[in-house]
Coordinates of C-alpha atoms and ligand atoms in Angstrom, one line a residue:
I26 CA 79.4 64.0 -74.6
P27 CA 82.8 65.2 -73.5
G28 CA 85.2 62.3 -73.1
S29 CA 85.8 62.7 -69.4
L30 CA 82.1 62.9 -68.6
Q31 CA 81.4 59.8 -70.7
R32 CA 84.1 57.9 -68.8
T33 CA 82.7 58.9 -65.5
T34 CA 79.2 57.8 -66.5
V35 CA 80.5 54.4 -67.7
K36 CA 82.6 54.0 -64.6
Q37 CA 79.8 54.9 -62.2
Y38 CA 77.4 52.6 -64.1
G39 CA 79.9 49.8 -63.9
S40 CA 80.5 50.1 -60.2
E41 CA 76.7 50.3 -59.6
L42 CA 76.3 47.0 -61.5
L43 CA 79.1 45.5 -59.4
A44 CA 77.5 46.6 -56.1
R45 CA 74.2 45.3 -57.3
S46 CA 75.6 41.9 -58.2
H47 CA 77.5 41.7 -54.9
M48 CA 74.3 42.4 -53.1
V49 CA 72.4 39.7 -55.0
F50 CA 75.2 37.3 -54.0
E51 CA 75.0 38.3 -50.4
L52 CA 71.2 38.1 -50.3
Q53 CA 71.3 34.6 -51.8
S54 CA 73.9 33.6 -49.1
A55 CA 71.7 35.0 -46.3
L56 CA 68.7 33.2 -47.8
D57 CA 70.7 30.0 -47.8
G58 CA 71.5 30.5 -44.1
D59 CA 75.1 31.6 -44.5
A60 CA 75.5 33.8 -41.4
R61 CA 78.6 35.5 -42.8
H62 CA 76.2 37.6 -44.9
G63 CA 73.8 38.2 -42.1
A64 CA 70.4 36.9 -41.4
L65 CA 66.9 37.6 -42.5
M66 CA 64.5 38.1 -39.7
V67 CA 60.9 39.0 -39.1
H68 CA 59.6 42.0 -37.1
Y69 CA 55.9 42.5 -36.4
Q70 CA 53.9 45.7 -36.4
P71 CA 50.7 45.8 -34.3
Q72 CA 47.3 46.5 -36.0
V73 CA 44.7 47.8 -33.7
N74 CA 41.0 48.5 -33.5
Y75 CA 41.0 51.9 -31.9
A76 CA 37.3 52.0 -31.0
Q77 CA 37.5 48.6 -29.1
G78 CA 41.0 49.1 -27.8
T79 CA 42.0 45.7 -29.1
L80 CA 45.0 44.2 -30.9
I81 CA 43.5 42.8 -34.1
G82 CA 46.6 41.6 -35.9
L83 CA 50.3 41.8 -36.6
E84 CA 52.0 42.5 -39.9
A85 CA 55.2 40.5 -40.5
L86 CA 57.9 42.8 -42.0
V87 CA 61.2 41.3 -43.1
R88 CA 64.6 42.8 -42.1
W89 CA 68.1 41.9 -43.1
Q90 CA 70.6 42.1 -40.3
H91 CA 73.7 42.7 -42.2
P92 CA 77.2 42.3 -40.7
Q93 CA 78.6 45.6 -42.2
R94 CA 75.5 47.6 -43.0
G95 CA 73.5 46.9 -39.9
M96 CA 69.7 46.6 -40.2
V97 CA 68.7 46.8 -43.9
F98 CA 65.0 47.6 -44.6
P99 CA 63.0 45.8 -47.3
N100 CA 62.7 48.6 -49.8
S101 CA 66.4 48.2 -50.5
F102 CA 66.4 44.5 -51.2
I103 CA 62.8 43.3 -52.0
P104 CA 62.9 44.9 -55.5
L105 CA 66.2 43.1 -56.1
A106 CA 64.8 39.8 -54.8
E107 CA 61.8 40.3 -57.1
S108 CA 63.9 41.0 -60.2
T109 CA 66.3 38.1 -59.7
D110 CA 63.8 35.4 -58.9
K111 CA 64.8 35.1 -55.2
I112 CA 61.5 36.5 -53.9
Y113 CA 59.8 33.1 -53.6
Q114 CA 62.5 31.7 -51.4
L115 CA 62.4 34.9 -49.3
D116 CA 58.6 34.9 -48.9
L117 CA 58.6 31.2 -48.0
L118 CA 61.3 31.8 -45.4
V119 CA 59.2 34.6 -43.8
L120 CA 56.2 32.3 -43.9
A121 CA 58.1 29.5 -42.1
Q122 CA 59.4 32.0 -39.5
V123 CA 56.0 33.4 -38.9
C124 CA 54.5 30.0 -38.4
R125 CA 57.3 29.0 -36.1
D126 CA 56.8 32.2 -34.0
M127 CA 53.0 31.6 -33.9
R128 CA 53.5 28.0 -32.8
G129 CA 55.7 29.2 -29.9
W130 CA 53.2 31.8 -28.8
L131 CA 50.3 29.3 -29.0
D132 CA 52.4 26.7 -27.0
A133 CA 53.1 29.4 -24.3
G134 CA 49.3 29.9 -23.9
L135 CA 49.4 33.4 -25.3
P136 CA 46.4 35.1 -27.0
V137 CA 47.6 34.9 -30.6
V138 CA 46.2 37.2 -33.2
P139 CA 46.2 36.7 -37.0
V140 CA 49.4 37.6 -38.8
S141 CA 49.6 39.4 -42.2
L142 CA 52.4 38.5 -44.5
N143 CA 53.5 40.5 -47.6
F144 CA 53.6 38.3 -50.7
S145 CA 54.9 39.5 -54.0
R146 CA 52.9 38.7 -57.1
R147 CA 55.5 36.2 -58.3
S148 CA 55.1 34.3 -55.0
L149 CA 51.4 34.4 -55.2
L150 CA 51.5 32.9 -58.7
H151 CA 54.3 30.4 -58.0
P152 CA 53.2 26.9 -59.2
Q153 CA 54.3 25.3 -55.8
V154 CA 52.8 27.9 -53.5
I155 CA 49.6 26.1 -52.5
A156 CA 51.5 22.9 -51.8
D157 CA 54.2 24.7 -49.8
L158 CA 51.7 26.7 -47.8
T159 CA 49.7 23.6 -47.0
R160 CA 52.9 21.9 -45.9
V161 CA 54.2 24.7 -43.7
L162 CA 50.8 25.2 -42.0
A163 CA 50.5 21.5 -41.2
C164 CA 54.2 21.3 -40.0
H165 CA 53.6 24.0 -37.3
G166 CA 49.9 23.2 -36.8
I167 CA 48.7 26.7 -37.7
P168 CA 45.2 27.0 -39.1
G169 CA 44.9 28.9 -42.4
H170 CA 42.5 31.5 -41.0
M171 CA 45.3 32.8 -38.7
L172 CA 47.1 34.2 -41.8
E173 CA 46.4 37.0 -44.1
F174 CA 48.3 37.6 -47.4
E175 CA 48.9 41.2 -48.5
V176 CA 49.6 41.8 -52.1
T177 CA 50.0 45.4 -53.4
E178 CA 47.2 46.8 -55.5
S179 CA 49.4 47.2 -58.5
Q180 CA 50.8 43.6 -58.4
L181 CA 47.4 42.1 -57.8
L182 CA 45.7 43.8 -60.7
E183 CA 48.2 43.0 -63.3
T184 CA 46.8 40.0 -65.3
V185 CA 43.8 39.5 -63.0
E186 CA 42.8 36.4 -64.9
L187 CA 45.9 34.6 -63.5
V188 CA 45.6 36.1 -60.0
A189 CA 41.8 35.6 -59.4
P190 CA 41.9 31.7 -59.3
R191 CA 45.0 31.7 -57.1
V192 CA 43.4 34.1 -54.7
A193 CA 40.4 31.7 -54.5
E194 CA 42.8 28.8 -53.6
F195 CA 44.4 30.8 -50.8
R196 CA 40.9 31.6 -49.4
A197 CA 39.9 28.0 -49.7
L198 CA 42.7 27.3 -47.2
G199 CA 41.0 29.8 -44.8
A200 CA 43.6 32.5 -45.4
R201 CA 42.5 36.1 -46.0
I202 CA 43.6 38.3 -48.8
A203 CA 44.4 42.0 -48.4
V204 CA 45.0 44.6 -51.1
D205 CA 48.1 46.5 -49.9
D206 CA 49.0 50.2 -50.6
F207 CA 45.5 50.7 -51.9
G208 CA 44.9 53.9 -53.8
T209 CA 48.4 53.9 -55.4
G210 CA 47.9 51.4 -58.2
Y211 CA 45.6 53.3 -60.6
S212 CA 42.7 51.1 -59.6
N213 CA 40.8 49.4 -62.3
L214 CA 37.6 48.9 -60.3
D215 CA 36.3 46.3 -62.8
A216 CA 39.4 44.2 -62.2
I217 CA 39.2 44.5 -58.5
S218 CA 35.6 43.4 -58.6
S219 CA 36.6 40.2 -60.4
F220 CA 38.0 38.5 -57.3
P221 CA 37.0 38.4 -53.6
F222 CA 39.3 40.0 -51.0
D223 CA 38.9 40.6 -47.3
R224 CA 40.6 43.8 -46.6
L225 CA 41.7 47.0 -48.2
K226 CA 44.9 48.6 -46.7
V227 CA 44.7 52.3 -47.3
D228 CA 48.1 53.6 -48.4
R229 CA 49.7 56.0 -45.9
Q230 CA 49.5 58.9 -48.4
F231 CA 45.7 58.9 -47.9
V232 CA 46.1 58.7 -44.1
N233 CA 48.9 61.0 -43.3
G234 CA 47.6 64.6 -43.1
V235 CA 44.0 63.6 -43.8
A236 CA 42.8 65.9 -41.0
E237 CA 44.5 68.9 -42.6
S238 CA 44.2 68.5 -46.3
E239 CA 40.9 68.7 -48.1
K240 CA 42.4 66.9 -51.1
V241 CA 43.7 64.0 -49.0
A242 CA 40.3 63.8 -47.2
G243 CA 38.4 63.7 -50.5
L244 CA 40.6 60.9 -51.7
F245 CA 40.1 59.0 -48.4
H246 CA 36.3 59.3 -48.7
L247 CA 36.5 57.8 -52.2
I248 CA 38.6 54.9 -51.0
Q249 CA 36.2 54.4 -48.1
G250 CA 33.4 54.2 -50.5
I251 CA 35.2 51.6 -52.6
G252 CA 35.7 49.5 -49.4
E253 CA 32.0 49.7 -48.6
L254 CA 31.1 48.8 -52.2
F255 CA 33.2 45.6 -52.0
K256 CA 32.3 44.9 -48.4
A257 CA 35.9 44.8 -47.5
E258 CA 37.3 45.9 -44.1
L259 CA 39.4 49.0 -44.2
L260 CA 42.8 49.2 -42.4
C261 CA 44.6 52.6 -42.5
E262 CA 48.4 52.3 -42.7
G263 CA 51.1 54.7 -41.7
L264 CA 49.2 56.5 -39.0
E265 CA 51.5 58.9 -37.2
E266 CA 49.4 61.8 -36.0
E267 CA 46.8 62.0 -33.3
A268 CA 44.7 64.5 -35.3
D269 CA 44.5 62.1 -38.2
L270 CA 43.4 59.3 -35.9
A271 CA 40.6 61.5 -34.5
W272 CA 39.5 62.4 -38.0
L273 CA 39.5 58.8 -39.1
A274 CA 37.7 57.5 -36.0
Q275 CA 35.0 60.1 -36.5
R276 CA 34.3 58.6 -39.9
G277 CA 34.2 55.0 -38.6
A278 CA 37.7 54.1 -39.9
V279 CA 38.9 52.5 -36.6
C280 CA 41.3 49.8 -37.8
V281 CA 44.7 51.4 -38.0
Q282 CA 48.4 50.6 -38.0
G283 CA 51.3 53.1 -37.8
W284 CA 54.1 54.6 -35.8
Y285 CA 51.5 56.5 -33.7
F286 CA 50.9 53.2 -31.9
S287 CA 54.0 51.2 -32.6
A288 CA 56.6 50.6 -35.2
A289 CA 57.5 47.0 -36.1
R290 CA 58.8 45.2 -33.0
T291 CA 61.1 42.2 -32.5
P292 CA 59.4 38.8 -31.8
D293 CA 60.5 39.1 -28.1
A294 CA 58.8 42.5 -27.8
I295 CA 55.6 40.9 -29.3
V296 CA 55.8 38.2 -26.7
G297 CA 55.8 40.9 -24.0
I298 CA 52.7 42.5 -25.5
L299 CA 50.8 39.2 -25.8
K300 CA 51.8 38.3 -22.2
A301 CA 50.5 41.7 -21.0
L302 CA 47.2 41.0 -22.8
R303 CA 47.0 37.5 -21.3
D304 CA 47.8 38.6 -17.7
R305 CA 45.2 41.3 -17.4
A306 CA 42.8 40.8 -14.6
P307 CA 39.2 40.1 -15.8
D308 CA 38.0 43.3 -14.0
A309 CA 40.9 45.5 -15.2
P310 CA 39.9 48.7 -17.0
P311 CA 40.0 48.3 -20.7
L312 CA 43.5 48.6 -22.2
T313 CA 44.2 51.9 -24.0
V314 CA 45.6 51.3 -27.4
Q315 CA 48.8 53.0 -26.4
Q316 CA 49.4 50.1 -24.0
L317 CA 49.2 47.6 -26.8
Ligands
C2E8 P1 54.1 47.6 -46.7 O1 53.6 46.2 -46.7 O2 53.2 48.7 -47.2 O3 54.5 47.9 -45.2 C1 54.3 49.1 -44.5 C2 55.7 49.8 -44.4 O4 55.5 51.1 -43.8 C3 56.7 49.1 -43.5 O5 58.0 49.4 -44.0 C4 56.5 49.8 -42.2 O6 57.6 49.6 -41.3 C5 56.2 51.2 -42.6 N1 55.5 51.9 -41.6 C6 54.7 51.5 -40.7 N2 54.1 52.4 -40.0 C7 54.5 53.6 -40.5 C8 54.3 55.0 -40.2 O7 53.5 55.4 -39.3 N3 54.9 55.9 -41.0 C9 55.7 55.5 -42.1 N4 56.2 56.5 -42.8 N5 56.0 54.2 -42.4 C10 55.4 53.3 -41.6 P2 59.1 48.3 -44.3 O8 59.1 47.4 -43.1 O9 60.3 49.1 -44.6 O10 58.6 47.5 -45.5 C11 58.5 48.1 -46.8 C12 57.8 47.2 -47.8 O11 58.5 46.1 -48.1 C13 56.4 46.7 -47.3 O12 55.5 47.7 -47.5 C14 56.2 45.5 -48.2 O13 55.6 45.9 -49.4 C15 57.6 45.0 -48.4 N6 57.9 43.8 -47.6 C16 58.2 43.8 -46.3 N7 58.4 42.5 -45.9 C17 58.2 41.7 -47.0 C18 58.2 40.3 -47.2 O14 58.4 39.4 -46.3 N8 57.9 39.9 -48.5 C19 57.6 40.8 -49.5 N9 57.4 40.3 -50.7 N10 57.6 42.1 -49.3 C20 57.9 42.6 -48.1
MG9 MG1 52.0 45.3 -46.2
MG10 MG1 51.3 49.1 -47.4
MG11 MG1 54.4 49.3 -49.5

């Protein structure tokens, strides 16, 4: 390697390391509530049953409101949190915020729907998680069946012998378990069949363009078959196009989530949606899902 190139590489690598460690420091400060490094907040994306025109759930998605960088999305800090052991604190912070929001909605007499949270494998397997979950639920008076925990297929199926008993403990509290990003994790069907789960979230790569691509459609059919085999409800993620929605609905896949209906919204915006649902006259025409 020519000397100048080598120096550049070392210099770049060094500054990347520095940027990374600075971000870890800032993330830890934000997690500890130091507002100088911004705040972690939860937005919610509606999940709908298209056939019934109903809101069936909300997915909690964390955002980092950063003083210099603006809104930072999870893909740029969740992997960092996972690799530096901060993910449990983050997932618990989101859990507490979700329960606080739900308590507020319930106290305001709003028609609250179940909320899905994303949990990393490390959080699912954390030795304190059942005790902490029980405590947070009790503290806000939220029944376990109002929560669902999403774990990605790849994280769930790694060492299934550790995961399966923990999944059973979550379900004993009434919570539901969803396999997230399904279809992307090189499914080991035998491993999947070794623990009970409630929902398969079809990854958006098998949803987007399903109406146009025979290959995507074929893969979607396979996934739908797996859902039927395991008697799990299917929820299609990342729905953007009306044509894909029509295609899915024709095949009975009516539970969907995606920008076609709504991106993730602030808690205030969610209050607006829940109020609109509450205030509908009993004889009003059914809501179209676009109004949700
Ligand atoms: P995910 O759980 O698969 O969440 C879906 C992601 O797709 C979200 O990105 C959502 O905003 C985005 N999305 C929704 N509808 C559409 C659509 O129609 N088209 C496209 N292209 N994208 C759509 P987001 O919010 O950036 O989150 C990314 C990932 O970060 C999540 O993927 C989840 O794995 C992880 N994550 C988010 N919040 C948390 C958390 O509190 N804890 C943990 N451990 N992970 C989290
Ligand atoms: Mg998810
Ligand atoms: Mg997903
Ligand atoms: Mg994902």
